Tab-separated table of C-alpha atoms in Angstrom:
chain	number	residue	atom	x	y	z
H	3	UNK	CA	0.000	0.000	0.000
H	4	UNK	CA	1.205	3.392	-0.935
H	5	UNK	CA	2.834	5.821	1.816
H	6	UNK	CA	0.852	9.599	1.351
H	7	UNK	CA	3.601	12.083	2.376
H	8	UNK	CA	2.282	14.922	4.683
H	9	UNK	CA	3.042	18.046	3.533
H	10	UNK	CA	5.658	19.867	5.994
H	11	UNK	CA	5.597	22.752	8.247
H	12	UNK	CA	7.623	24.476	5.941
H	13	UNK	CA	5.524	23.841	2.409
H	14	UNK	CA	2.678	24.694	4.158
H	15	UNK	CA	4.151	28.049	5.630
H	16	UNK	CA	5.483	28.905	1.790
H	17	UNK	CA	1.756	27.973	0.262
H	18	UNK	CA	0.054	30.691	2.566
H	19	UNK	CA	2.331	33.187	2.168
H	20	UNK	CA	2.307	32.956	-1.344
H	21	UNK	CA	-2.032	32.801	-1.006
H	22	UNK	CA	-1.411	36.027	0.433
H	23	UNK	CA	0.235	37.862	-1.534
H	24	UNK	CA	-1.726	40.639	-3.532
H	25	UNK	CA	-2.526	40.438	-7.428
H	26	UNK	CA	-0.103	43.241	-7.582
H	27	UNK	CA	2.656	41.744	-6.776
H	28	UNK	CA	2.104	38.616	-9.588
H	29	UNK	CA	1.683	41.761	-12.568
H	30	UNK	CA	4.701	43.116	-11.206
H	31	UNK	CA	6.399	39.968	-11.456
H	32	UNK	CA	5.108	39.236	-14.441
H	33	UNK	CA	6.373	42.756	-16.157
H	34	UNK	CA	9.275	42.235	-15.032
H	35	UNK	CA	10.026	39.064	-16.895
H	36	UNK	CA	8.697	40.066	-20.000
H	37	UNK	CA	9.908	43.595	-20.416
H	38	UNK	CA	13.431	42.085	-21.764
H	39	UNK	CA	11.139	40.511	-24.764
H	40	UNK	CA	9.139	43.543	-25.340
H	41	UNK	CA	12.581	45.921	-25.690
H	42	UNK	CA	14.089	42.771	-27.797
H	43	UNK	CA	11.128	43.449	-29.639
H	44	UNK	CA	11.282	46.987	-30.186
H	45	UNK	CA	14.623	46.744	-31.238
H	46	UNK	CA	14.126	44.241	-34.201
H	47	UNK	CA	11.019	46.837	-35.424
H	48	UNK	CA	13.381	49.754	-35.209
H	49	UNK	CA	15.674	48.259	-37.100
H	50	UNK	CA	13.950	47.120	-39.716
H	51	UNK	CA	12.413	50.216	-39.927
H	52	UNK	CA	15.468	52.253	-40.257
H	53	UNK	CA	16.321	49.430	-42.927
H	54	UNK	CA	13.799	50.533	-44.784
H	55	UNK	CA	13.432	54.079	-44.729
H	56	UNK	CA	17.304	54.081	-45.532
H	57	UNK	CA	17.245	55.753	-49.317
H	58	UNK	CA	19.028	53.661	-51.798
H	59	UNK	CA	19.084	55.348	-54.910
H	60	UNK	CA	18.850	58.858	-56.424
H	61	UNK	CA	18.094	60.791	-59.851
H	62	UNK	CA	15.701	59.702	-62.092
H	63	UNK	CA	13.506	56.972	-61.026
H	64	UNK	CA	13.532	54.081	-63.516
H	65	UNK	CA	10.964	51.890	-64.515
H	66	UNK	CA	10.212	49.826	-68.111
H	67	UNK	CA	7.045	52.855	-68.632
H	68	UNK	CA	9.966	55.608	-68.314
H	69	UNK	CA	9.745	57.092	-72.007
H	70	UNK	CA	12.943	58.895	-73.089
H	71	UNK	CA	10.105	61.829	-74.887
H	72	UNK	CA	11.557	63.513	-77.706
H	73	UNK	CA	15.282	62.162	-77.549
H	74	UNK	CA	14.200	58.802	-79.069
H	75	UNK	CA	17.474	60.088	-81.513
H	76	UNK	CA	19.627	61.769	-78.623
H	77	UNK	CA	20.097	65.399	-78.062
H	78	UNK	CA	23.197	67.789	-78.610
H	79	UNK	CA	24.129	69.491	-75.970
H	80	UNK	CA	24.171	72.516	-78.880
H	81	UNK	CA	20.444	72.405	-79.505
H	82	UNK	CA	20.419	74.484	-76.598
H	83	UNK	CA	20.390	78.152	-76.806
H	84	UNK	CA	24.090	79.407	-75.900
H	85	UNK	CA	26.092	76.487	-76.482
H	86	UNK	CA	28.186	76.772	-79.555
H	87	UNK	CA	27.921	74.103	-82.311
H	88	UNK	CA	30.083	71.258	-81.998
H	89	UNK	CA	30.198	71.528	-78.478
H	90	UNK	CA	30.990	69.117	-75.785
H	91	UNK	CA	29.250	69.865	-72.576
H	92	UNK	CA	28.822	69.462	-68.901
H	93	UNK	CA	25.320	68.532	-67.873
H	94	UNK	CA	24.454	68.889	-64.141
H	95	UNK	CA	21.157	67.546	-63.682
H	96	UNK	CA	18.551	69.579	-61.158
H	97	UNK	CA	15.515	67.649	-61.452
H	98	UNK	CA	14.974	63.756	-60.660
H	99	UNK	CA	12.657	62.191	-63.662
H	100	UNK	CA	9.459	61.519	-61.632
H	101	UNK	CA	11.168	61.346	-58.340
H	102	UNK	CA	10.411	64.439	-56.896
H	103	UNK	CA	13.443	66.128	-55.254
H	104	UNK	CA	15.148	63.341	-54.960
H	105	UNK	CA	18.007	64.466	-57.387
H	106	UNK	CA	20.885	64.800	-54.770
H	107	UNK	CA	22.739	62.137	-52.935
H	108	UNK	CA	20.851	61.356	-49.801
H	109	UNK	CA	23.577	60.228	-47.683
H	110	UNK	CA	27.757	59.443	-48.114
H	111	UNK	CA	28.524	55.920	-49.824
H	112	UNK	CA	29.392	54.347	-52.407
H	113	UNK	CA	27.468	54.109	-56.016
H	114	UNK	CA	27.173	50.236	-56.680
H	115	UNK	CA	25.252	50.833	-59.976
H	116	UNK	CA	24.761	53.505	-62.786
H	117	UNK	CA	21.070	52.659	-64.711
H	118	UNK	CA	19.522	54.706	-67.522
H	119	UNK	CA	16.856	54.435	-70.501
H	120	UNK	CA	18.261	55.453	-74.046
H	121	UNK	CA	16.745	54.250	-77.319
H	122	UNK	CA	20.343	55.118	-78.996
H	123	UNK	CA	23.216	54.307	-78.243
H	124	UNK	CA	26.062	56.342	-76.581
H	125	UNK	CA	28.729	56.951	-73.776
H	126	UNK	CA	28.939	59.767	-71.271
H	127	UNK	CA	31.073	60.427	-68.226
H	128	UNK	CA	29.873	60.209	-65.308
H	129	UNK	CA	30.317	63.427	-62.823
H	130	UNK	CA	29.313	64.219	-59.184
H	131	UNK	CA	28.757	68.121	-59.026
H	132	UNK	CA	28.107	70.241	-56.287
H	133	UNK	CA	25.829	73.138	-57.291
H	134	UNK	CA	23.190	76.088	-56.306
H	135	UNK	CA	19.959	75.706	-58.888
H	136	UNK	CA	18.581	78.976	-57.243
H	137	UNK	CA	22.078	81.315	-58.197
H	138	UNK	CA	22.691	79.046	-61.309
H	139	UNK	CA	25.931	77.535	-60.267
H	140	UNK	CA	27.948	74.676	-59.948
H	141	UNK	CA	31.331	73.035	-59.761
H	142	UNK	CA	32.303	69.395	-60.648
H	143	UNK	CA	33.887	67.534	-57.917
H	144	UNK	CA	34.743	63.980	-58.951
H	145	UNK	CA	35.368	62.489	-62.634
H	146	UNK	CA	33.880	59.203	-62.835
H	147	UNK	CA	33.935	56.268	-64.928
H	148	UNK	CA	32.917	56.828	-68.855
H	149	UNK	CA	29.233	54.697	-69.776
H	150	UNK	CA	29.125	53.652	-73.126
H	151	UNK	CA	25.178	52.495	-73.516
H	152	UNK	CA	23.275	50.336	-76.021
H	153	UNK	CA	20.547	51.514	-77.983
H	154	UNK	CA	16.782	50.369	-78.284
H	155	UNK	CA	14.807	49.147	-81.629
H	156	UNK	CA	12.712	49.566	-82.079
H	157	UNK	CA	12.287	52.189	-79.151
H	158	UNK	CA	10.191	51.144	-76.593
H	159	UNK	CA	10.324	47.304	-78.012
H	160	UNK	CA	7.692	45.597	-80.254
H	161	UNK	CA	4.978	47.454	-78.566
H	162	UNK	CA	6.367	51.166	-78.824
H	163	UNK	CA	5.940	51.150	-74.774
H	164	UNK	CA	8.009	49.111	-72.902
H	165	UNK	CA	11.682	51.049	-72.368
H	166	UNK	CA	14.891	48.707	-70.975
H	167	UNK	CA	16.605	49.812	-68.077
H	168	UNK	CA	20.444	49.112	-68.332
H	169	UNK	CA	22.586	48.571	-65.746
H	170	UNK	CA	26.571	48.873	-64.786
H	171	UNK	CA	28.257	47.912	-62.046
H	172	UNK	CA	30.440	51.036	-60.493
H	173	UNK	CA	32.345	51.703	-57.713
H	174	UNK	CA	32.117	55.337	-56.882
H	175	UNK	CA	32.491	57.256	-53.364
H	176	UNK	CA	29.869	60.265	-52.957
H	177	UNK	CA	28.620	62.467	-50.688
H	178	UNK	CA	25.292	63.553	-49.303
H	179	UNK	CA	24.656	66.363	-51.086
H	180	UNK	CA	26.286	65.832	-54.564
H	181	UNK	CA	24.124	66.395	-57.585
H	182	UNK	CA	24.711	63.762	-60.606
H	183	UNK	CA	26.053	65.647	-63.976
H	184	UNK	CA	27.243	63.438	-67.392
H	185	UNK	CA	29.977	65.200	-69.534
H	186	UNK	CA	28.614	64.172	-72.899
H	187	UNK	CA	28.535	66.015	-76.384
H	188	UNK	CA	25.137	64.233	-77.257
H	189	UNK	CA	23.022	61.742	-74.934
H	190	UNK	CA	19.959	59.991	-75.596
H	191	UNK	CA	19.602	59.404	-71.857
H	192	UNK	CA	16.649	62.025	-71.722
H	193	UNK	CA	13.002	63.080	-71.494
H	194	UNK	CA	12.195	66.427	-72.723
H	195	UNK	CA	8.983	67.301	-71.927
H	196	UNK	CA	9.336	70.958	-70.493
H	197	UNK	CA	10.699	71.927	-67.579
H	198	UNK	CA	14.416	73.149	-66.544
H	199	UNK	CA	16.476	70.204	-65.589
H	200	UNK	CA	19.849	71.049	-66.391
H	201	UNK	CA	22.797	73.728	-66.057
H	202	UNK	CA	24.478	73.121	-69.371
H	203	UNK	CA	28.477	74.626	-69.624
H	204	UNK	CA	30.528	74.461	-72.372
H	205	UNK	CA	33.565	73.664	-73.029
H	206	UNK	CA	32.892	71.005	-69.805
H	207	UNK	CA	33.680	72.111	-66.429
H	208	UNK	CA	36.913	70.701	-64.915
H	209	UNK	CA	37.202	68.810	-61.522
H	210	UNK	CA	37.520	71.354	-58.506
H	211	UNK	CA	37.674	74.938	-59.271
H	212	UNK	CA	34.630	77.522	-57.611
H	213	UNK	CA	31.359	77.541	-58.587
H	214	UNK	CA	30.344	78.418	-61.962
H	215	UNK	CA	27.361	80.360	-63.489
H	216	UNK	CA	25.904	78.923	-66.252
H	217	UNK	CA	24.213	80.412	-69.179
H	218	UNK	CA	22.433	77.672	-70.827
H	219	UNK	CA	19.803	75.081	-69.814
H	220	UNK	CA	17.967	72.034	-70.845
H	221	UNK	CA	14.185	71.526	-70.979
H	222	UNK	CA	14.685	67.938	-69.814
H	223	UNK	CA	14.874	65.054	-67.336
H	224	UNK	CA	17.845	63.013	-67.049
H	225	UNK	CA	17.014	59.224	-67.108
H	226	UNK	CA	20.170	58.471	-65.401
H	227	UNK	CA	20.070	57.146	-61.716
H	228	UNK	CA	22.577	56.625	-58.949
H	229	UNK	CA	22.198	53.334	-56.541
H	230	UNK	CA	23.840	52.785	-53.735
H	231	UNK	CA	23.314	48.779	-54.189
């Protein structure tokens, strides 16, 4: 036959303490253990959100839709009033193709990739620039690598719609703040629909140097933009 243990003097005296104790104290007890969990948790949802809220491109944003409008054939940089024929040009781009103001470097890294739409083909240089829209100024500040691009036709593929977004790899320091310019005699790289998108300069600006008023512009969007991955 099986023995029943009595409970001691001493488990009894811990059981009616513990009856005793106010709800209180358990939800205190209780927050205490899990507030390590609920920080743990913050901390994952901050930092994803910082992940991704953390900008990772700039310029012109790029999709198969983006329609290089009347530069299907390129553009000279001297079909703009001021610039004399012939002429090879700096083009500092003030406007971000339907991405608002979103045409300056958000932060300091490094460019991973350069991508465009062009329906001819080409080559440019790639420039950072530092510059003031409002007085009209800028200065180039780093020579890149040179971007020789491939054509499209017929533009805008089989259906006259659908544009190809190229890509090349790059490996280029900038910082927040720096404006994306091309040196370039002609580019295709555009959508000219209005606006004032560029200060033009020729002959091309040099690296360094103060800034520069220029006296020629672009109605145009450059369909060039700057990733960081």
């Amino acid at each position: 036959m099986a023995r029943v243990r009595n409970k001691t003097d001493e488990e009894r005296g811990w059981e009616d303490v513990m009856s005793k104790r106010p709800a209180s104290y358990f939800l205190k007890v209780v927050s205490v253990l899990a507030a390590p969990l609920i920080l743990a948790g913050l901390a994952v949802s901050s930092g994803s959100a910082a992940t991704a809220t953390t900008p990772t491109f700039f310029g012109a944003k790029l999709t198969s839709q983006s329609q290089p409008s009347n530069a299907e054939n390129g553009q000279s940089c001297d079909e703009n009033g001021g610039i004399p024929h012939g002429s090879t040009c700096t083009w500092v781009a003030i406007s971000a193709f339907e991405n608002g103001s979103h045409f300056t470097a958000p932060r300091t890294g490094t460019v991973k990739h350069v991508k465009l739409v062009s329906c001819v083909a080409g080559k440019f240089r790639l420039q950072l620039a530092e510059a003031n829209p409002s007085a009209r100024k800028a200065k180039v500040v780093v020579n890149g690598p040179e971007i020789t691009y491939a054509g499209q036709s017929p533009c805008g593929g089989a259906t006259g719609s659908h544009y190809v977004v190229q890509s090349f790899p790059v490996n280029l320091p900038v910082s927040k703040g720096e404006y994306i310019a091309i040196k370039a005699k002609s580019t295709g790289t555009l959508s000219c629909s209005g606006g004032d998108g560029f200060l033009l300069y020729a002959p091309p600006l040099p690296v360094g140097g103060q800034l520069k008023k220029s006296h020629s512009g672009a109605s145009c969007d450059l369909l060039v933009q700057l990733s960081y991955r």
